[in-house]
């Protein structure tokens, strides 16, 4: 959860300073930023210093943005907050003009954009323009989809041409019955057809991007299909196969761990007291309020993607309203001043799914797929 780790960055300093290149891993997937400008280089260094000082008004500007193109979804997955919207977070699609204003101000500092949150990004009719505009600012764009919005050949061409760096397909079952048990309302065959269409567009254009990942969230009802899912990834021709531990938010129910926790301990997100479903508390350090800026579909700059009720918004974007001023506003400074790494009384911090992780990431593994 640190902004960067010195053991990963120090060997790359010559490449960063003199060639404008930086290799990084995000969700265990490989990324390489190229053509990094002087402004981005020095901002990356300044932002990294925040993890030592934790100033209420951060040094530099965010290096990562999380942007929510849509807070609505075409599926009804039981553990997702998309289906538990509140009056403070009504259904919305992020307008392109709002996104453009955001990027025009923040884009000169960003290395990576995570293009999703509590909704299906490809329900936004402006999604291709959004990706293309971010990529035009030399930002690595990493997005995710449930794959149930049908891609035509033309759509697939637009995705490849947009400059999208990476696209994850969430496929939590290798048979239709298992897939539908969690991805309620979804169609596995439609997802597979969309992947084939996109793989075909990449091959037609001889394009290495977007890197395509088939991601499998391991749960009690589907873990037996992991080998079948990896075989499916090989047959579909994606670039990576990834396994993720299941996010079980405590506020959605106290008995959910026993319903969803896999039998194989390797796939657990948390450690438990022997013979129980009581999670073992672990130290947790969170840098999100210092390293990342989060924009939701309503145009609100919020403290974290898990602030799904928008109770800790730093302010809403509007014409003449500086995004970076919101990120460094008196409201945000007050929030950071009361934010003590991972031990907080904020509602979304108490129930944060990243607390008490057994490992550093909720992604258990991600490896290249060798097609047959």
mmCIF file of C-alpha atoms in Angstrom:
data_model
loop_
_atom_site.group_PDB
_atom_site.id
_atom_site.type_symbol
_atom_site.label_atom_id
_atom_site.label_comp_id
_atom_site.label_asym_id
_atom_site.label_seq_id
_atom_site.Cartn_x
_atom_site.Cartn_y
_atom_site.Cartn_z
ATOM 1 C CA UNK A 1 0.000 0.000 0.000
ATOM 2 C CA UNK A 2 3.031 2.294 -0.046
ATOM 3 C CA UNK A 3 3.419 4.863 -2.804
ATOM 4 C CA UNK A 4 6.567 3.059 -3.902
ATOM 5 C CA UNK A 5 9.092 0.667 -2.407
ATOM 6 C CA UNK A 6 12.690 1.732 -2.542
ATOM 7 C CA UNK A 7 13.902 -1.803 -3.299
ATOM 8 C CA UNK A 8 11.804 -1.725 -6.486
ATOM 9 C CA UNK A 9 12.571 1.850 -7.503
ATOM 10 C CA UNK A 10 16.259 2.414 -6.709
ATOM 11 C CA UNK A 11 17.596 0.083 -9.467
ATOM 12 C CA UNK A 12 15.390 1.963 -11.952
ATOM 13 C CA UNK A 13 16.460 5.503 -11.060
ATOM 14 C CA UNK A 14 18.886 5.875 -14.036
ATOM 15 C CA UNK A 15 16.202 4.662 -16.453
ATOM 16 C CA UNK A 16 13.645 6.995 -14.885
ATOM 17 C CA UNK A 17 15.812 10.107 -14.846
ATOM 18 C CA UNK A 18 17.662 9.716 -18.151
ATOM 19 C CA UNK A 19 15.328 7.641 -20.327
ATOM 20 C CA UNK A 20 11.954 8.521 -18.849
ATOM 21 C CA UNK A 21 11.024 4.881 -18.268
ATOM 22 C CA UNK A 22 9.653 3.097 -15.227
ATOM 23 C CA UNK A 23 8.552 -0.506 -14.804
ATOM 24 C CA UNK A 24 5.901 -1.202 -12.213
ATOM 25 C CA UNK A 25 3.570 -3.952 -11.182
ATOM 26 C CA UNK A 26 -0.052 -3.271 -10.407
ATOM 27 C CA UNK A 27 -2.294 -6.150 -9.358
ATOM 28 C CA UNK A 28 0.678 -8.415 -10.203
ATOM 29 C CA UNK A 29 0.474 -7.336 -13.848
ATOM 30 C CA UNK A 30 3.487 -5.763 -15.591
ATOM 31 C CA UNK A 31 3.337 -2.161 -16.789
ATOM 32 C CA UNK A 32 5.978 0.109 -18.250
ATOM 33 C CA UNK A 33 5.600 3.867 -18.388
ATOM 34 C CA UNK A 34 7.599 5.500 -21.191
ATOM 35 C CA UNK A 35 8.266 9.060 -22.216
ATOM 36 C CA UNK A 36 7.883 10.238 -18.617
ATOM 37 C CA UNK A 37 8.201 14.006 -18.574
ATOM 38 C CA UNK A 38 10.318 15.986 -16.121
ATOM 39 C CA UNK A 39 7.157 17.136 -14.349
ATOM 40 C CA UNK A 40 6.005 13.549 -13.819
ATOM 41 C CA UNK A 41 9.467 12.418 -12.670
ATOM 42 C CA UNK A 42 9.776 15.011 -9.944
ATOM 43 C CA UNK A 43 6.168 14.632 -8.907
ATOM 44 C CA UNK A 44 6.709 10.876 -8.512
ATOM 45 C CA UNK A 45 9.640 11.545 -6.192
ATOM 46 C CA UNK A 46 7.815 14.250 -4.218
ATOM 47 C CA UNK A 47 4.712 12.081 -3.846
ATOM 48 C CA UNK A 48 6.877 9.224 -2.591
ATOM 49 C CA UNK A 49 8.130 11.387 0.280
ATOM 50 C CA UNK A 50 4.574 11.657 1.603
ATOM 51 C CA UNK A 51 4.785 8.124 3.009
ATOM 52 C CA UNK A 52 7.436 9.304 5.475
ATOM 53 C CA UNK A 53 5.890 12.592 6.581
ATOM 54 C CA UNK A 54 2.128 12.160 6.016
ATOM 55 C CA UNK A 55 1.497 15.907 5.659
ATOM 56 C CA UNK A 56 -2.184 16.969 5.716
ATOM 57 C CA UNK A 57 -1.428 18.913 2.525
ATOM 58 C CA UNK A 58 0.469 16.389 0.390
ATOM 59 C CA UNK A 59 3.794 17.073 -1.260
ATOM 60 C CA UNK A 60 3.384 17.007 -5.024
ATOM 61 C CA UNK A 61 0.278 15.620 -6.681
ATOM 62 C CA UNK A 62 -1.285 12.158 -7.079
ATOM 63 C CA UNK A 63 0.529 9.586 -9.228
ATOM 64 C CA UNK A 64 -2.506 7.301 -9.570
ATOM 65 C CA UNK A 65 -6.102 8.186 -10.360
ATOM 66 C CA UNK A 66 -9.124 5.977 -9.832
ATOM 67 C CA UNK A 67 -11.948 7.095 -12.084
ATOM 68 C CA UNK A 68 -15.465 5.682 -12.119
ATOM 69 C CA UNK A 69 -17.056 5.859 -15.594
ATOM 70 C CA UNK A 70 -20.335 4.415 -14.267
ATOM 71 C CA UNK A 71 -21.745 3.576 -10.839
ATOM 72 C CA UNK A 72 -24.429 1.336 -12.346
ATOM 73 C CA UNK A 73 -24.110 -2.249 -13.487
ATOM 74 C CA UNK A 74 -25.858 -4.763 -15.722
ATOM 75 C CA UNK A 75 -25.231 -7.591 -13.216
ATOM 76 C CA UNK A 76 -26.273 -8.128 -9.611
ATOM 77 C CA UNK A 77 -23.278 -9.644 -7.795
ATOM 78 C CA UNK A 78 -24.076 -10.281 -4.106
ATOM 79 C CA UNK A 79 -20.927 -8.723 -2.595
ATOM 80 C CA UNK A 80 -20.779 -5.560 -4.704
ATOM 81 C CA UNK A 81 -21.780 -2.115 -3.428
ATOM 82 C CA UNK A 82 -23.197 -1.173 -6.834
ATOM 83 C CA UNK A 83 -26.477 -2.747 -5.741
ATOM 84 C CA UNK A 84 -26.546 -0.896 -2.404
ATOM 85 C CA UNK A 85 -26.679 2.693 -3.589
ATOM 86 C CA UNK A 86 -27.758 5.405 -1.175
ATOM 87 C CA UNK A 87 -29.566 8.706 -1.647
ATOM 88 C CA UNK A 88 -26.164 10.449 -1.571
ATOM 89 C CA UNK A 89 -24.908 8.335 -4.497
ATOM 90 C CA UNK A 90 -27.607 8.108 -7.175
ATOM 91 C CA UNK A 91 -27.063 6.300 -10.465
ATOM 92 C CA UNK A 92 -24.726 8.204 -12.782
ATOM 93 C CA UNK A 93 -22.542 8.015 -15.877
ATOM 94 C CA UNK A 94 -19.452 10.225 -15.837
ATOM 95 C CA UNK A 95 -19.799 12.879 -18.587
ATOM 96 C CA UNK A 96 -16.860 13.155 -20.979
ATOM 97 C CA UNK A 97 -16.559 16.903 -20.401
ATOM 98 C CA UNK A 98 -16.176 16.345 -16.656
ATOM 99 C CA UNK A 99 -13.524 13.716 -17.316
ATOM 100 C CA UNK A 100 -11.728 16.016 -19.771
ATOM 101 C CA UNK A 101 -11.606 18.821 -17.191
ATOM 102 C CA UNK A 102 -10.204 16.330 -14.668
ATOM 103 C CA UNK A 103 -7.464 15.071 -17.017
ATOM 104 C CA UNK A 104 -6.561 18.536 -18.277
ATOM 105 C CA UNK A 105 -5.608 19.442 -14.733
ATOM 106 C CA UNK A 106 -4.309 16.169 -13.259
ATOM 107 C CA UNK A 107 -2.983 14.367 -16.336
ATOM 108 C CA UNK A 108 0.452 16.005 -16.323
ATOM 109 C CA UNK A 109 1.232 14.239 -13.024
ATOM 110 C CA UNK A 110 -0.349 10.810 -13.442
ATOM 111 C CA UNK A 111 1.463 7.608 -14.327
ATOM 112 C CA UNK A 112 -1.495 5.233 -14.026
ATOM 113 C CA UNK A 113 -5.265 5.425 -14.217
ATOM 114 C CA UNK A 114 -7.522 2.710 -12.777
ATOM 115 C CA UNK A 115 -10.693 3.050 -14.821
ATOM 116 C CA UNK A 116 -13.437 1.445 -12.744
ATOM 117 C CA UNK A 117 -15.042 1.449 -9.335
ATOM 118 C CA UNK A 118 -18.598 0.457 -8.351
ATOM 119 C CA UNK A 119 -20.089 -0.168 -11.774
ATOM 120 C CA UNK A 120 -19.527 -1.491 -15.289
ATOM 121 C CA UNK A 121 -17.288 0.975 -17.185
ATOM 122 C CA UNK A 122 -18.492 -0.056 -20.643
ATOM 123 C CA UNK A 123 -22.059 1.052 -19.894
ATOM 124 C CA UNK A 124 -20.786 4.601 -20.320
ATOM 125 C CA UNK A 125 -21.338 5.584 -23.982
ATOM 126 C CA UNK A 126 -18.292 7.890 -23.770
ATOM 127 C CA UNK A 127 -15.942 5.123 -22.595
ATOM 128 C CA UNK A 128 -13.893 5.010 -25.824
ATOM 129 C CA UNK A 129 -13.372 8.797 -25.762
ATOM 130 C CA UNK A 130 -12.480 8.645 -22.075
ATOM 131 C CA UNK A 131 -9.804 6.000 -22.651
ATOM 132 C CA UNK A 132 -8.431 7.719 -25.733
ATOM 133 C CA UNK A 133 -8.159 11.101 -24.023
ATOM 134 C CA UNK A 134 -6.335 9.678 -20.995
ATOM 135 C CA UNK A 135 -3.950 7.702 -23.212
ATOM 136 C CA UNK A 136 -3.216 10.850 -25.234
ATOM 137 C CA UNK A 137 -1.733 12.334 -22.029
ATOM 138 C CA UNK A 138 0.715 9.407 -21.794
ATOM 139 C CA UNK A 139 -1.117 7.766 -18.892
ATOM 140 C CA UNK A 140 -1.204 3.990 -18.479
ATOM 141 C CA UNK A 141 -4.917 3.083 -18.523
ATOM 142 C CA UNK A 142 -5.985 -0.094 -16.709
ATOM 143 C CA UNK A 143 -9.668 -1.018 -16.886
ATOM 144 C CA UNK A 144 -11.957 -3.897 -15.985
ATOM 145 C CA UNK A 145 -15.224 -5.299 -17.277
ATOM 146 C CA UNK A 146 -17.669 -8.073 -16.501
ATOM 147 C CA UNK A 147 -17.725 -8.678 -20.256
ATOM 148 C CA UNK A 148 -21.510 -8.684 -20.579
ATOM 149 C CA UNK A 149 -21.764 -5.495 -22.639
ATOM 150 C CA UNK A 150 -21.660 -6.890 -26.179
ATOM 151 C CA UNK A 151 -18.635 -5.835 -28.243
ATOM 152 C CA UNK A 152 -19.144 -5.539 -31.990
ATOM 153 C CA UNK A 153 -16.161 -5.791 -34.320
ATOM 154 C CA UNK A 154 -16.257 -1.995 -34.527
ATOM 155 C CA UNK A 155 -16.225 -1.702 -30.721
ATOM 156 C CA UNK A 156 -13.257 -4.061 -30.502
ATOM 157 C CA UNK A 157 -11.371 -1.980 -33.070
ATOM 158 C CA UNK A 158 -12.108 1.167 -31.044
ATOM 159 C CA UNK A 159 -10.791 -0.456 -27.865
ATOM 160 C CA UNK A 160 -7.538 -1.495 -29.548
ATOM 161 C CA UNK A 161 -7.125 1.904 -31.228
ATOM 162 C CA UNK A 162 -7.968 3.839 -28.037
ATOM 163 C CA UNK A 163 -4.584 3.245 -26.425
ATOM 164 C CA UNK A 164 -6.001 1.186 -23.537
ATOM 165 C CA UNK A 165 -3.050 -0.441 -21.774
ATOM 166 C CA UNK A 166 -4.774 -3.291 -19.961
ATOM 167 C CA UNK A 167 -8.253 -4.798 -19.698
ATOM 168 C CA UNK A 168 -9.385 -7.342 -17.104
ATOM 169 C CA UNK A 169 -12.353 -9.637 -17.716
ATOM 170 C CA UNK A 170 -13.983 -10.853 -14.489
ATOM 171 C CA UNK A 171 -14.916 -14.497 -15.132
ATOM 172 C CA UNK A 172 -15.654 -16.335 -11.896
ATOM 173 C CA UNK A 173 -16.648 -19.716 -13.272
ATOM 174 C CA UNK A 174 -15.748 -22.068 -16.106
ATOM 175 C CA UNK A 175 -19.254 -23.495 -16.546
ATOM 176 C CA UNK A 176 -22.454 -21.483 -17.083
ATOM 177 C CA UNK A 177 -24.057 -22.717 -13.854
ATOM 178 C CA UNK A 178 -21.094 -21.835 -11.641
ATOM 179 C CA UNK A 179 -20.566 -18.523 -13.410
ATOM 180 C CA UNK A 180 -24.203 -17.451 -12.867
ATOM 181 C CA UNK A 181 -24.085 -18.396 -9.171
ATOM 182 C CA UNK A 182 -22.214 -15.157 -8.451
ATOM 183 C CA UNK A 183 -22.354 -13.107 -11.676
ATOM 184 C CA UNK A 184 -26.128 -12.933 -11.435
ATOM 185 C CA UNK A 185 -27.716 -11.886 -14.718
ATOM 186 C CA UNK A 186 -24.534 -12.665 -16.652
ATOM 187 C CA UNK A 187 -23.963 -14.950 -19.628
ATOM 188 C CA UNK A 188 -20.653 -16.817 -19.803
ATOM 189 C CA UNK A 189 -20.960 -17.492 -23.535
ATOM 190 C CA UNK A 190 -21.440 -13.791 -24.223
ATOM 191 C CA UNK A 191 -18.297 -13.005 -22.213
ATOM 192 C CA UNK A 192 -16.285 -15.612 -24.115
ATOM 193 C CA UNK A 193 -17.528 -14.237 -27.437
ATOM 194 C CA UNK A 194 -16.508 -10.706 -26.416
ATOM 195 C CA UNK A 195 -13.033 -11.923 -25.492
ATOM 196 C CA UNK A 196 -12.677 -13.719 -28.826
ATOM 197 C CA UNK A 197 -13.767 -10.581 -30.684
ATOM 198 C CA UNK A 198 -11.214 -8.438 -28.864
ATOM 199 C CA UNK A 199 -8.419 -11.006 -29.285
ATOM 200 C CA UNK A 200 -9.257 -11.076 -32.989
ATOM 201 C CA UNK A 201 -9.068 -7.286 -33.255
ATOM 202 C CA UNK A 202 -5.667 -7.256 -31.555
ATOM 203 C CA UNK A 203 -4.335 -9.902 -33.933
ATOM 204 C CA UNK A 204 -5.768 -8.163 -36.989
ATOM 205 C CA UNK A 205 -4.002 -4.948 -36.008
ATOM 206 C CA UNK A 206 -0.857 -6.721 -34.696
ATOM 207 C CA UNK A 207 -1.305 -4.737 -31.494
ATOM 208 C CA UNK A 208 0.286 -5.790 -28.180
ATOM 209 C CA UNK A 209 -2.312 -3.775 -26.268
ATOM 210 C CA UNK A 210 -4.548 -3.863 -24.454
ATOM 211 C CA UNK A 211 -3.063 -6.669 -22.389
ATOM 212 C CA UNK A 212 -6.022 -8.973 -21.727
ATOM 213 C CA UNK A 213 -6.446 -10.753 -18.397
ATOM 214 C CA UNK A 214 -9.007 -13.355 -17.430
ATOM 215 C CA UNK A 215 -9.485 -12.844 -13.695
ATOM 216 C CA UNK A 216 -11.043 -15.468 -11.461
ATOM 217 C CA UNK A 217 -12.248 -14.528 -7.963
ATOM 218 C CA UNK A 218 -11.817 -17.723 -5.927
ATOM 219 C CA UNK A 219 -14.843 -18.549 -3.765
ATOM 220 C CA UNK A 220 -16.231 -21.615 -2.036
ATOM 221 C CA UNK A 221 -18.638 -22.505 -4.842
ATOM 222 C CA UNK A 222 -16.182 -22.079 -7.758
ATOM 223 C CA UNK A 223 -12.653 -22.939 -6.560
ATOM 224 C CA UNK A 224 -12.873 -26.456 -8.014
ATOM 225 C CA UNK A 225 -13.111 -24.893 -11.485
ATOM 226 C CA UNK A 226 -9.809 -23.000 -11.306
ATOM 227 C CA UNK A 227 -7.961 -25.482 -13.591
ATOM 228 C CA UNK A 228 -10.842 -25.330 -16.087
ATOM 229 C CA UNK A 229 -10.813 -21.528 -15.969
ATOM 230 C CA UNK A 230 -7.100 -21.402 -16.729
ATOM 231 C CA UNK A 231 -7.595 -23.792 -19.635
ATOM 232 C CA UNK A 232 -10.393 -21.534 -20.880
ATOM 233 C CA UNK A 233 -8.023 -18.550 -20.719
ATOM 234 C CA UNK A 234 -5.531 -20.456 -22.868
ATOM 235 C CA UNK A 235 -8.171 -21.396 -25.425
ATOM 236 C CA UNK A 236 -9.493 -17.824 -25.640
ATOM 237 C CA UNK A 237 -6.011 -16.410 -26.278
ATOM 238 C CA UNK A 238 -5.774 -13.828 -23.482
ATOM 239 C CA UNK A 239 -2.395 -12.641 -22.219
ATOM 240 C CA UNK A 240 -2.720 -13.346 -18.487
ATOM 241 C CA UNK A 241 -4.658 -15.504 -16.055
ATOM 242 C CA UNK A 242 -5.188 -13.983 -12.624
ATOM 243 C CA UNK A 243 -6.634 -15.282 -9.354
ATOM 244 C CA UNK A 244 -8.081 -12.876 -6.815
ATOM 245 C CA UNK A 245 -9.229 -13.439 -3.236
ATOM 246 C CA UNK A 246 -12.875 -12.664 -2.613
ATOM 247 C CA UNK A 247 -13.809 -9.293 -1.109
ATOM 248 C CA UNK A 248 -16.210 -9.982 1.784
ATOM 249 C CA UNK A 249 -17.327 -6.598 3.201
ATOM 250 C CA UNK A 250 -18.404 -7.115 6.832
ATOM 251 C CA UNK A 251 -21.187 -4.530 6.581
ATOM 252 C CA UNK A 252 -23.046 -6.706 4.071
ATOM 253 C CA UNK A 253 -23.515 -9.499 6.614
ATOM 254 C CA UNK A 254 -21.726 -11.249 9.454
ATOM 255 C CA UNK A 255 -22.096 -14.798 8.118
ATOM 256 C CA UNK A 256 -20.664 -14.141 4.664
ATOM 257 C CA UNK A 257 -17.186 -15.522 5.364
ATOM 258 C CA UNK A 258 -18.593 -18.987 5.958
ATOM 259 C CA UNK A 259 -20.624 -18.725 2.757
ATOM 260 C CA UNK A 260 -17.899 -17.457 0.432
ATOM 261 C CA UNK A 261 -14.486 -18.283 1.931
ATOM 262 C CA UNK A 262 -12.788 -20.976 -0.202
ATOM 263 C CA UNK A 263 -11.910 -24.334 1.300
ATOM 264 C CA UNK A 264 -8.302 -24.042 0.122
ATOM 265 C CA UNK A 265 -6.425 -21.755 2.501
ATOM 266 C CA UNK A 266 -4.201 -20.584 -0.374
ATOM 267 C CA UNK A 267 -7.094 -18.488 -1.694
ATOM 268 C CA UNK A 268 -8.119 -16.868 1.599
ATOM 269 C CA UNK A 269 -7.918 -13.089 1.771
ATOM 270 C CA UNK A 270 -7.657 -13.184 5.563
ATOM 271 C CA UNK A 271 -6.268 -15.423 8.266
ATOM 272 C CA UNK A 272 -8.753 -16.798 10.789
ATOM 273 C CA UNK A 273 -8.584 -17.989 14.367
ATOM 274 C CA UNK A 274 -8.302 -21.784 14.292
ATOM 275 C CA UNK A 275 -11.578 -23.470 13.501
ATOM 276 C CA UNK A 276 -13.515 -20.192 13.243
ATOM 277 C CA UNK A 277 -14.495 -17.486 10.780
ATOM 278 C CA UNK A 278 -13.091 -14.757 13.030
ATOM 279 C CA UNK A 279 -10.457 -12.758 11.187
ATOM 280 C CA UNK A 280 -7.018 -12.309 12.697
ATOM 281 C CA UNK A 281 -6.156 -8.612 13.028
ATOM 282 C CA UNK A 282 -3.008 -7.570 11.169
ATOM 283 C CA UNK A 283 -1.054 -4.302 10.934
ATOM 284 C CA UNK A 284 -2.197 -2.166 8.040
ATOM 285 C CA UNK A 285 -0.639 0.899 6.431
ATOM 286 C CA UNK A 286 -2.758 2.846 3.941
ATOM 287 C CA UNK A 287 -1.441 5.629 1.690
ATOM 288 C CA UNK A 288 -4.508 6.127 -0.464
ATOM 289 C CA UNK A 289 -5.280 9.704 0.658
ATOM 290 C CA UNK A 290 -1.730 10.703 -0.336
ATOM 291 C CA UNK A 291 -0.957 8.737 -3.498
ATOM 292 C CA UNK A 292 -4.301 8.474 -5.273
ATOM 293 C CA UNK A 293 -7.048 10.808 -6.400
ATOM 294 C CA UNK A 294 -10.478 9.229 -6.785
ATOM 295 C CA UNK A 295 -13.192 10.656 -9.023
ATOM 296 C CA UNK A 296 -16.634 9.081 -8.912
ATOM 297 C CA UNK A 297 -19.299 9.092 -11.601
ATOM 298 C CA UNK A 298 -21.046 12.067 -9.977
ATOM 299 C CA UNK A 299 -17.933 14.210 -10.398
ATOM 300 C CA UNK A 300 -17.088 14.060 -6.682
ATOM 301 C CA UNK A 301 -13.453 13.886 -5.585
ATOM 302 C CA UNK A 302 -13.668 11.374 -2.728
ATOM 303 C CA UNK A 303 -11.174 10.147 -0.154
ATOM 304 C CA UNK A 304 -11.141 6.534 -1.337
ATOM 305 C CA UNK A 305 -13.057 4.225 -3.679
ATOM 306 C CA UNK A 306 -14.525 2.537 -0.589
ATOM 307 C CA UNK A 307 -16.276 5.759 0.414
ATOM 308 C CA UNK A 308 -19.311 4.363 -1.406
ATOM 309 C CA UNK A 309 -21.715 6.673 0.441
ATOM 310 C CA UNK A 310 -19.701 9.822 -0.428
ATOM 311 C CA UNK A 311 -19.630 10.828 3.231
ATOM 312 C CA UNK A 312 -16.053 12.083 2.933
ATOM 313 C CA UNK A 313 -16.139 13.909 -0.358
ATOM 314 C CA UNK A 314 -13.509 16.606 -0.865
ATOM 315 C CA UNK A 315 -15.912 18.443 -3.168
ATOM 316 C CA UNK A 316 -17.656 18.199 -6.516
ATOM 317 C CA UNK A 317 -16.051 19.275 -9.775
ATOM 318 C CA UNK A 318 -17.536 22.248 -11.557
ATOM 319 C CA UNK A 319 -16.423 24.845 -14.066
ATOM 320 C CA UNK A 320 -13.770 27.050 -12.549
ATOM 321 C CA UNK A 321 -13.381 24.635 -9.624
ATOM 322 C CA UNK A 322 -9.819 23.275 -9.551
ATOM 323 C CA UNK A 323 -9.601 19.492 -9.076
ATOM 324 C CA UNK A 324 -6.179 19.721 -7.462
ATOM 325 C CA UNK A 325 -7.422 22.478 -5.166
ATOM 326 C CA UNK A 326 -10.139 20.053 -3.999
ATOM 327 C CA UNK A 327 -7.519 17.343 -3.414
ATOM 328 C CA UNK A 328 -5.518 19.787 -1.286
ATOM 329 C CA UNK A 329 -8.471 21.686 0.186
ATOM 330 C CA UNK A 330 -9.131 22.437 3.850
ATOM 331 C CA UNK A 331 -11.689 19.591 3.815
ATOM 332 C CA UNK A 332 -9.123 17.096 2.531
ATOM 333 C CA UNK A 333 -6.470 18.390 4.933
ATOM 334 C CA UNK A 334 -8.844 17.876 7.861
ATOM 335 C CA UNK A 335 -9.539 14.338 6.656
ATOM 336 C CA UNK A 336 -5.825 13.453 6.384
ATOM 337 C CA UNK A 337 -5.085 15.040 9.731
ATOM 338 C CA UNK A 338 -7.528 12.597 11.334
ATOM 339 C CA UNK A 339 -6.450 9.704 9.156
ATOM 340 C CA UNK A 340 -3.829 7.643 10.949
ATOM 341 C CA UNK A 341 -2.575 5.125 8.387
ATOM 342 C CA UNK A 342 -4.771 2.065 8.774
ATOM 343 C CA UNK A 343 -6.352 2.713 12.169
ATOM 344 C CA UNK A 344 -9.301 5.021 11.621
ATOM 345 C CA UNK A 345 -12.843 5.584 12.777
ATOM 346 C CA UNK A 346 -14.161 6.569 9.340
ATOM 347 C CA UNK A 347 -16.983 4.216 8.326
ATOM 348 C CA UNK A 348 -15.256 3.009 5.158
ATOM 349 C CA UNK A 349 -11.953 2.486 6.986
ATOM 350 C CA UNK A 350 -13.534 0.368 9.715
ATOM 351 C CA UNK A 351 -14.924 -2.010 7.116
ATOM 352 C CA UNK A 352 -12.061 -1.713 4.607
ATOM 353 C CA UNK A 353 -11.552 -4.967 2.742
ATOM 354 C CA UNK A 354 -7.800 -4.353 2.536
ATOM 355 C CA UNK A 355 -7.396 -4.467 6.320
ATOM 356 C CA UNK A 356 -5.975 -7.664 7.812
ATOM 357 C CA UNK A 357 -4.794 -9.064 4.458
ATOM 358 C CA UNK A 358 -2.670 -12.204 4.635
ATOM 359 C CA UNK A 359 -0.464 -10.815 1.849
ATOM 360 C CA UNK A 360 0.259 -7.399 0.376
ATOM 361 C CA UNK A 361 -2.333 -7.609 -2.386
ATOM 362 C CA UNK A 362 -5.779 -9.069 -2.892
ATOM 363 C CA UNK A 363 -4.467 -10.571 -6.147
ATOM 364 C CA UNK A 364 -3.071 -13.982 -5.254
ATOM 365 C CA UNK A 365 -1.321 -14.651 -8.555
ATOM 366 C CA UNK A 366 -1.153 -13.494 -12.149
ATOM 367 C CA UNK A 367 0.872 -15.206 -14.816
ATOM 368 C CA UNK A 368 1.180 -15.187 -18.607
ATOM 369 C CA UNK A 369 -1.022 -17.602 -20.491
ATOM 370 C CA UNK A 370 0.640 -20.035 -22.864
ATOM 371 C CA UNK A 371 -1.840 -20.619 -25.668
ATOM 372 C CA UNK A 372 -2.083 -24.110 -27.139
#
